[in-house]
Short mmCIF file of C-alpha atoms in Angstrom, two decimals:
data_model
loop_
_atom_site.label_atom_id
_atom_site.label_comp_id
_atom_site.label_asym_id
_atom_site.label_seq_id
_atom_site.Cartn_x
_atom_site.Cartn_y
_atom_site.Cartn_z
CA LEU R 124 121.26 117.52 99.06
CA PRO R 125 118.42 118.92 96.87
CA GLY R 126 115.37 119.70 98.99
CA CYS R 127 117.32 120.48 102.18
CA GLU R 128 118.63 123.94 101.26
CA GLU R 129 116.42 125.88 103.68
CA LEU R 130 117.08 123.56 106.62
CA ALA R 131 120.82 123.54 105.88
CA ALA R 132 120.93 127.36 105.78
CA ASN R 133 119.26 127.56 109.21
CA ILE R 134 121.66 124.99 110.69
CA ASP R 135 124.66 126.80 109.18
CA GLY R 136 123.47 130.07 110.70
CA TYR R 137 123.33 128.61 114.20
CA LEU R 138 126.77 126.99 113.86
CA ARG R 139 128.41 130.22 112.69
CA GLU R 140 126.72 132.20 115.47
CA TRP R 141 127.95 129.81 118.15
CA ARG R 142 131.48 129.73 116.72
CA LYS R 143 131.66 133.53 116.84
CA ASP R 144 130.65 133.38 120.50
CA ASP R 145 133.50 130.90 121.08
CA VAL R 146 135.97 133.32 119.51
CA ALA R 147 134.79 136.20 121.68
CA LYS R 148 135.02 134.02 124.79
CA TYR R 149 138.47 132.51 124.21
CA GLU R 150 140.14 135.16 122.05
CA ALA R 151 142.73 136.11 124.68
CA SER R 152 143.97 132.57 125.35
CA LEU R 153 143.20 130.67 122.13
CA ALA R 154 143.94 132.87 119.15
CA ASN R 155 143.87 129.90 116.80
CA VAL R 156 140.18 129.32 117.53
CA ARG R 157 139.62 131.77 114.66
CA ASN R 158 140.54 128.93 112.32
CA TYR R 159 137.32 127.17 113.25
CA VAL R 160 135.06 130.04 112.19
CA LYS R 161 134.01 129.97 108.56
CA ASP R 162 131.74 132.14 106.47
CA ASP R 163 129.79 129.03 105.52
CA TYR R 164 129.95 125.45 106.80
CA ARG R 165 128.06 124.09 103.80
CA ILE R 166 129.93 122.17 101.10
CA HIS R 167 129.23 123.38 97.57
CA THR R 168 127.61 120.35 95.93
CA GLU R 169 125.70 120.00 92.70
CA ILE R 170 123.54 117.18 91.36
CA THR R 171 123.44 117.42 87.56
CA ARG R 172 121.09 115.57 85.20
CA PHE R 173 121.52 114.25 81.70
CA GLY R 174 118.68 114.35 79.21
CA SER R 175 118.00 110.66 79.74
CA GLY R 176 117.36 111.20 83.45
CA GLU R 177 120.75 109.82 84.52
CA SER R 178 122.66 111.89 87.02
CA LYS R 179 125.93 112.56 88.80
CA ALA R 180 127.05 114.39 91.95
CA VAL R 181 129.87 116.95 91.89
CA ILE R 182 131.57 118.31 95.03
CA TYR R 183 133.44 121.58 94.47
CA ASP R 184 135.08 122.02 97.92
CA THR R 185 137.68 119.95 99.70
CA VAL R 186 136.35 117.26 102.03
CA ARG R 187 139.66 115.62 102.93
CA GLY R 188 139.81 114.84 106.65
CA HIS R 189 136.44 116.45 107.37
CA ASP R 190 133.53 115.25 109.48
CA LEU R 191 130.72 115.40 106.94
CA TYR R 192 127.02 115.63 107.79
CA ILE R 193 124.85 114.90 104.77
CA LEU R 194 121.28 116.24 104.96
CA CYS R 195 118.83 114.16 102.93
CA ASP R 196 115.05 114.52 102.74
CA PRO R 197 113.73 111.59 100.67
CA PHE R 198 110.20 113.05 100.80
CA SER R 199 110.90 116.41 99.15
CA HIS R 200 108.48 115.97 96.27
CA GLY R 201 108.54 119.60 95.16
CA ILE R 202 111.77 119.16 93.15
CA THR R 203 111.63 118.39 89.44
CA TYR R 204 114.06 117.47 86.68
CA LYS R 205 113.87 116.97 82.93
CA MET R 206 113.84 113.50 81.39
CA TYR R 207 113.35 113.12 77.64
CA GLY R 208 111.97 116.66 77.62
CA LYS R 209 109.31 115.93 80.24
CA THR R 210 109.14 117.32 83.77
CA VAL R 211 109.48 114.58 86.39
CA TYR R 212 108.96 114.97 90.13
CA MET R 213 111.62 113.45 92.36
CA SER R 214 110.58 110.34 94.28
CA PRO R 215 112.11 108.94 97.51
CA ASP R 216 114.11 106.54 95.33
CA ASP R 217 115.57 109.50 93.41
CA HIS R 218 116.63 111.22 96.63
CA TYR R 219 118.17 108.02 97.97
CA ALA R 220 120.12 107.62 94.70
CA ASN R 221 121.38 111.23 95.11
CA LEU R 222 122.59 110.37 98.61
CA LYS R 223 124.61 107.46 97.24
CA ARG R 224 125.98 109.68 94.46
CA ALA R 225 127.16 112.28 96.99
CA ILE R 226 128.91 109.62 99.08
CA SER R 227 130.50 108.24 95.93
CA ALA R 228 131.76 111.73 94.99
CA ILE R 229 133.41 112.04 98.42
CA GLY R 230 135.58 109.12 97.33
CA GLY R 231 136.64 107.95 100.78
CA LYS R 232 138.48 111.23 101.55
CA ALA R 233 136.30 112.28 104.49
CA ARG R 234 137.28 111.43 108.07
CA ARG R 235 133.72 110.38 108.94
CA ILE R 236 130.32 110.51 107.24
CA THR R 237 127.08 111.00 109.15
CA VAL R 238 123.76 110.95 107.32
CA ILE R 239 121.00 113.13 108.79
CA MET R 240 117.81 111.73 107.31
CA PRO R 241 114.97 113.22 109.37
CA MET R 242 112.32 110.86 107.99
CA LEU R 243 113.88 107.49 107.35
CA TYR R 244 113.86 106.26 103.75
CA GLU R 245 111.43 103.31 103.47
CA GLY R 246 110.96 103.50 107.24
CA ARG R 247 107.36 102.31 106.94
CA GLN R 248 108.53 99.09 105.27
CA HIS R 249 110.39 97.92 108.38
CA LYS R 250 109.07 94.39 108.87
CA ARG R 251 107.98 91.42 106.81
CA THR R 252 104.44 90.06 107.13
CA ARG R 253 104.44 87.97 103.94
CA ARG R 254 106.87 87.36 101.05
CA GLU R 255 107.90 90.99 100.61
CA SER R 256 110.96 93.22 100.57
CA LEU R 257 112.64 94.72 103.64
CA ASP R 258 113.58 98.02 102.02
CA CYS R 259 114.61 100.04 105.08
CA ALA R 260 116.97 97.36 106.42
CA THR R 261 118.48 96.90 102.96
CA ALA R 262 119.09 100.66 102.58
CA LEU R 263 120.71 100.96 106.02
CA GLN R 264 123.02 98.03 105.31
CA GLU R 265 123.98 99.47 101.93
CA LEU R 266 124.83 102.86 103.44
CA CYS R 267 126.87 101.51 106.36
CA ASN R 268 128.37 98.25 105.09
CA TYR R 269 129.20 99.27 101.52
CA LEU R 270 129.29 103.07 101.33
CA GLY R 271 131.16 103.78 104.57
CA VAL R 272 128.54 105.78 106.49
CA GLU R 273 129.37 105.68 110.19
CA ASN R 274 126.25 107.20 111.78
CA ILE R 275 122.58 107.60 110.87
CA ILE R 276 120.57 110.36 112.59
CA THR R 277 116.80 110.23 112.15
CA PHE R 278 113.73 111.58 113.93
CA ASP R 279 110.78 109.68 115.36
CA ALA R 280 111.40 106.51 113.36
CA HIS R 281 108.31 104.48 112.48
CA ASP R 282 109.99 101.58 114.27
CA ALA R 283 113.47 102.20 115.71
CA ARG R 284 114.12 98.44 115.89
CA VAL R 285 115.13 98.62 112.23
CA GLN R 286 118.55 99.64 113.58
CA ASN R 287 119.11 95.94 114.28
CA ALA R 288 120.08 95.73 110.60
CA ILE R 289 123.28 97.73 111.37
CA PRO R 290 124.25 96.72 114.93
CA LEU R 291 127.87 97.89 114.61
CA ASN R 292 127.03 101.42 113.41
CA GLY R 293 125.52 104.46 115.08
CA PHE R 294 121.78 104.92 114.76
CA GLU R 295 120.26 107.88 116.61
CA ASN R 296 116.46 108.05 116.80
CA VAL R 297 115.77 111.57 118.09
CA GLN R 298 112.36 112.51 119.51
CA PRO R 299 110.95 116.05 119.00
CA THR R 300 108.83 115.85 122.16
CA TYR R 301 110.28 118.95 123.83
CA GLN R 302 109.85 121.12 120.73
CA MET R 303 106.23 119.95 120.29
CA ILE R 304 105.31 120.72 123.90
CA LYS R 305 107.03 124.11 123.68
CA ALA R 306 105.11 124.93 120.49
CA LEU R 307 101.82 123.99 122.19
CA ALA R 308 102.62 126.14 125.21
CA HIS R 309 103.61 129.16 123.05
CA THR R 310 100.62 129.05 120.69
CA VAL R 311 97.78 128.04 123.06
CA SER R 312 97.94 130.52 125.93
CA ASP R 313 95.14 128.99 128.02
CA LEU R 314 96.35 125.37 127.79
CA LYS R 315 96.63 123.80 131.26
CA PHE R 316 99.08 120.93 131.73
CA ASP R 317 97.37 118.90 134.45
CA LYS R 318 95.23 115.77 134.78
CA GLU R 319 91.97 117.68 135.12
CA HIS R 320 92.32 119.63 131.88
CA LEU R 321 94.61 117.70 129.49
CA MET R 322 94.94 114.19 128.11
CA ILE R 323 97.34 112.54 125.64
CA ILE R 324 95.90 110.24 122.96
CA SER R 325 97.70 107.64 120.85
CA PRO R 326 95.78 107.05 117.59
CA ASP R 327 96.88 103.39 117.43
CA GLU R 328 98.63 100.70 119.45
CA GLY R 329 101.88 101.15 117.49
CA GLY R 330 102.36 104.66 118.88
CA MET R 331 101.76 103.80 122.53
CA SER R 332 105.41 104.22 123.56
CA ARG R 333 105.35 107.76 122.15
CA GLY R 334 102.10 108.53 123.98
CA ILE R 335 103.44 107.04 127.24
CA TYR R 336 106.45 109.34 127.08
CA TYR R 337 104.33 112.46 126.48
CA SER R 338 101.88 111.61 129.26
CA THR R 339 104.64 110.70 131.74
CA VAL R 340 106.60 113.90 131.11
CA LEU R 341 103.49 116.07 131.45
CA GLY R 342 101.95 114.07 134.30
CA VAL R 343 98.58 113.56 132.57
CA GLU R 344 96.38 110.61 131.62
CA LEU R 345 96.82 108.56 128.44
CA GLY R 346 94.19 107.14 126.10
CA MET R 347 94.47 104.94 123.01
CA PHE R 348 92.54 103.96 119.93
CA TYR R 349 92.94 100.58 118.32
CA LYS R 350 92.01 99.83 114.73
CA ARG R 351 89.62 97.06 113.78
CA ARG R 352 90.60 96.00 110.26
CA ASP R 353 89.05 93.87 107.56
CA TYR R 354 91.72 91.23 106.95
CA SER R 355 89.74 89.58 104.15
CA CYS R 356 90.77 92.14 101.54
CA LEU R 357 93.47 94.65 100.56
CA VAL R 358 92.87 98.27 99.49
CA ASP R 359 95.91 100.23 98.24
CA GLY R 360 98.19 97.57 99.72
CA ARG R 361 96.70 97.51 103.23
CA ASN R 362 93.75 96.04 105.11
CA PRO R 363 91.00 98.69 105.37
CA ILE R 364 90.03 100.00 108.81
CA ILE R 365 86.49 99.13 109.88
CA ALA R 366 86.38 101.24 113.05
CA HIS R 367 88.48 102.99 115.70
CA GLU R 368 87.75 101.84 119.25
CA PHE R 369 88.75 104.01 122.24
CA LEU R 370 90.43 102.74 125.39
CA GLY R 371 91.00 105.22 128.22
CA ASP R 372 89.59 107.60 130.79
CA ASN R 373 86.74 110.04 130.26
CA VAL R 374 87.76 112.89 127.89
CA GLU R 375 84.65 115.01 128.37
CA GLY R 376 85.51 118.67 128.87
CA LYS R 377 89.26 118.09 128.47
CA ASP R 378 91.76 119.31 125.91
CA VAL R 379 93.33 116.32 124.13
CA VAL R 380 96.64 116.09 122.26
CA VAL R 381 96.80 113.36 119.62
CA VAL R 382 100.45 112.39 119.04
CA ASP R 383 101.77 110.37 116.09
CA ASP R 384 104.86 110.09 113.92
CA MET R 385 103.31 111.26 110.63
CA ILE R 386 100.23 112.45 108.82
CA SER R 387 100.05 110.65 105.48
CA SER R 388 96.55 110.61 104.02
CA GLY R 389 95.18 111.85 107.35
CA ASP R 390 92.06 109.65 107.30
CA SER R 391 92.87 107.88 110.57
CA MET R 392 93.80 111.13 112.34
CA LEU R 393 90.57 112.85 111.33
CA GLU R 394 88.52 109.80 112.29
CA VAL R 395 90.16 109.73 115.73
CA SER R 396 89.56 113.48 116.17
CA LYS R 397 85.91 113.06 115.21
CA LYS R 398 85.52 110.24 117.74
CA LEU R 399 87.12 112.36 120.48
CA LYS R 400 84.78 115.26 119.75
CA GLY R 401 81.89 112.83 119.91
CA LEU R 402 83.10 111.70 123.35
CA GLY R 403 82.94 115.30 124.56
CA ALA R 404 86.54 116.51 124.19
CA LYS R 405 86.84 120.30 124.52
CA ARG R 406 89.66 120.89 122.00
CA VAL R 407 91.70 118.53 119.82
CA PHE R 408 95.35 119.32 119.03
CA ILE R 409 97.23 117.06 116.60
CA CYS R 410 101.03 116.74 116.92
CA ALA R 411 102.92 114.74 114.29
CA CYS R 412 106.61 114.93 113.46
CA PHE R 413 106.08 114.66 109.70
CA GLY R 414 103.23 116.29 107.80
CA LEU R 415 103.10 114.61 104.39
CA PHE R 416 99.44 115.34 103.52
CA CYS R 417 99.64 112.96 100.56
CA ASN R 418 96.00 113.45 99.51
CA GLY R 419 95.82 117.23 99.82
CA PHE R 420 94.24 119.59 102.34
CA GLU R 421 90.57 119.78 101.37
CA LYS R 422 89.33 117.28 103.96
CA PHE R 423 91.43 118.98 106.66
CA ASP R 424 89.92 122.36 105.74
CA LYS R 425 86.42 120.91 105.99
CA ALA R 426 87.17 119.12 109.27
CA TYR R 427 88.54 122.36 110.75
CA GLU R 428 85.44 124.28 109.65
CA ASP R 429 83.26 121.55 111.19
CA GLY R 430 85.14 121.89 114.49
CA ILE R 431 86.60 118.36 114.43
CA PHE R 432 90.10 119.58 115.38
CA ASP R 433 91.64 122.90 116.45
CA CYS R 434 95.33 122.88 115.42
CA ILE R 435 97.86 120.67 113.68
CA TYR R 436 101.56 120.83 114.53
CA THR R 437 104.25 119.31 112.32
CA THR R 438 107.98 119.96 112.01
CA ASN R 439 110.09 121.53 109.25
CA LEU R 440 112.10 118.30 108.88
CA VAL R 441 110.41 117.33 105.61
CA TYR R 442 109.16 119.29 102.62
CA ARG R 443 106.06 121.36 103.33
CA MET R 444 103.91 122.40 100.41
CA PRO R 445 103.51 126.20 100.18
CA GLU R 446 99.72 125.82 100.47
CA LEU R 447 100.15 124.13 103.86
CA LEU R 448 101.96 127.13 105.34
CA GLU R 449 98.96 129.32 104.46
CA ARG R 450 96.45 127.21 106.41
CA LYS R 451 95.17 128.94 109.56
CA TRP R 452 94.91 125.60 111.37
CA TYR R 453 98.59 124.78 110.81
CA HIS R 454 101.61 125.54 113.05
CA GLU R 455 105.19 124.72 112.08
CA VAL R 456 107.67 123.45 114.68
CA ASP R 457 111.25 124.47 113.85
CA LEU R 458 113.90 121.83 114.65
CA SER R 459 116.88 123.38 112.86
CA LYS R 460 118.40 124.63 116.13
CA TYR R 461 118.04 121.13 117.63
CA ILE R 462 119.90 119.57 114.69
CA SER R 463 122.62 122.20 115.09
CA LEU R 464 123.00 121.22 118.75
CA ILE R 465 123.25 117.55 117.79
CA ILE R 466 126.02 118.33 115.30
#
């Protein structure tokens, strides 16, 4: 779907490469394996717009009897379309509507439909704390119960328990832990993975399970921050954070890796990094699956110049603004090969 062209091209490249290896390996005994090798595994699809902003999906290739994997990035905000002569940026709702249009265009002819949605649509609205909508659960039920989707594949879900909304369908919550650790090891040559030199930090209590996994795999200590909030008021739909309090072992002289699922505004992440530097941490590395950077990069540039953090690692699973790729403090973690393996 629109916004996933680069990721889809990388995945297609891996699939074709592996299929050619299969042919070379089994050519003598299985001549018909050639039928499985294509020049391109991508289906030619087009989302067209009318002047009023309405849209339709058109599929130009046959899908009858196929296993279809639909790539959808609801957070690709770099795509525009014309509505009443004005340029409009696509929102997550627009991308979700395109996903439904594509499934509708398939018309029930596919053998099986799997949706690969790296960052789950409305995944942050996963529970009800007052009289409010449950958008993620509603979307999952619509896809599986009414549109015929059999499996959902997502990465580092904000809360994987949202899969309870579709208990009879597949829901795969894949963790990019291995790729993150590999990226750290390849880009920081003097990083030592032991208790004396490294520590994992969870920026809040909600990400403790993620931090526990990292620290257990690497055999290092784990620390956590918890957020003290002002519950007497709401700012931008949430209770403002008063302070971050640290729970954990001494970080003085150690490299610390702060792990989270996403960087949205980045305020909490920078506050945590500043606290860690104040506690004597040697270097601060930030690892987050999704780098949204909703409020721009200026405060990250200033924090980097002030020595508050050393590197930020995010994946290529969501749209990255071109300016982000130019930042010297940023490293991209490629997960296209991992998705190819999953397929």
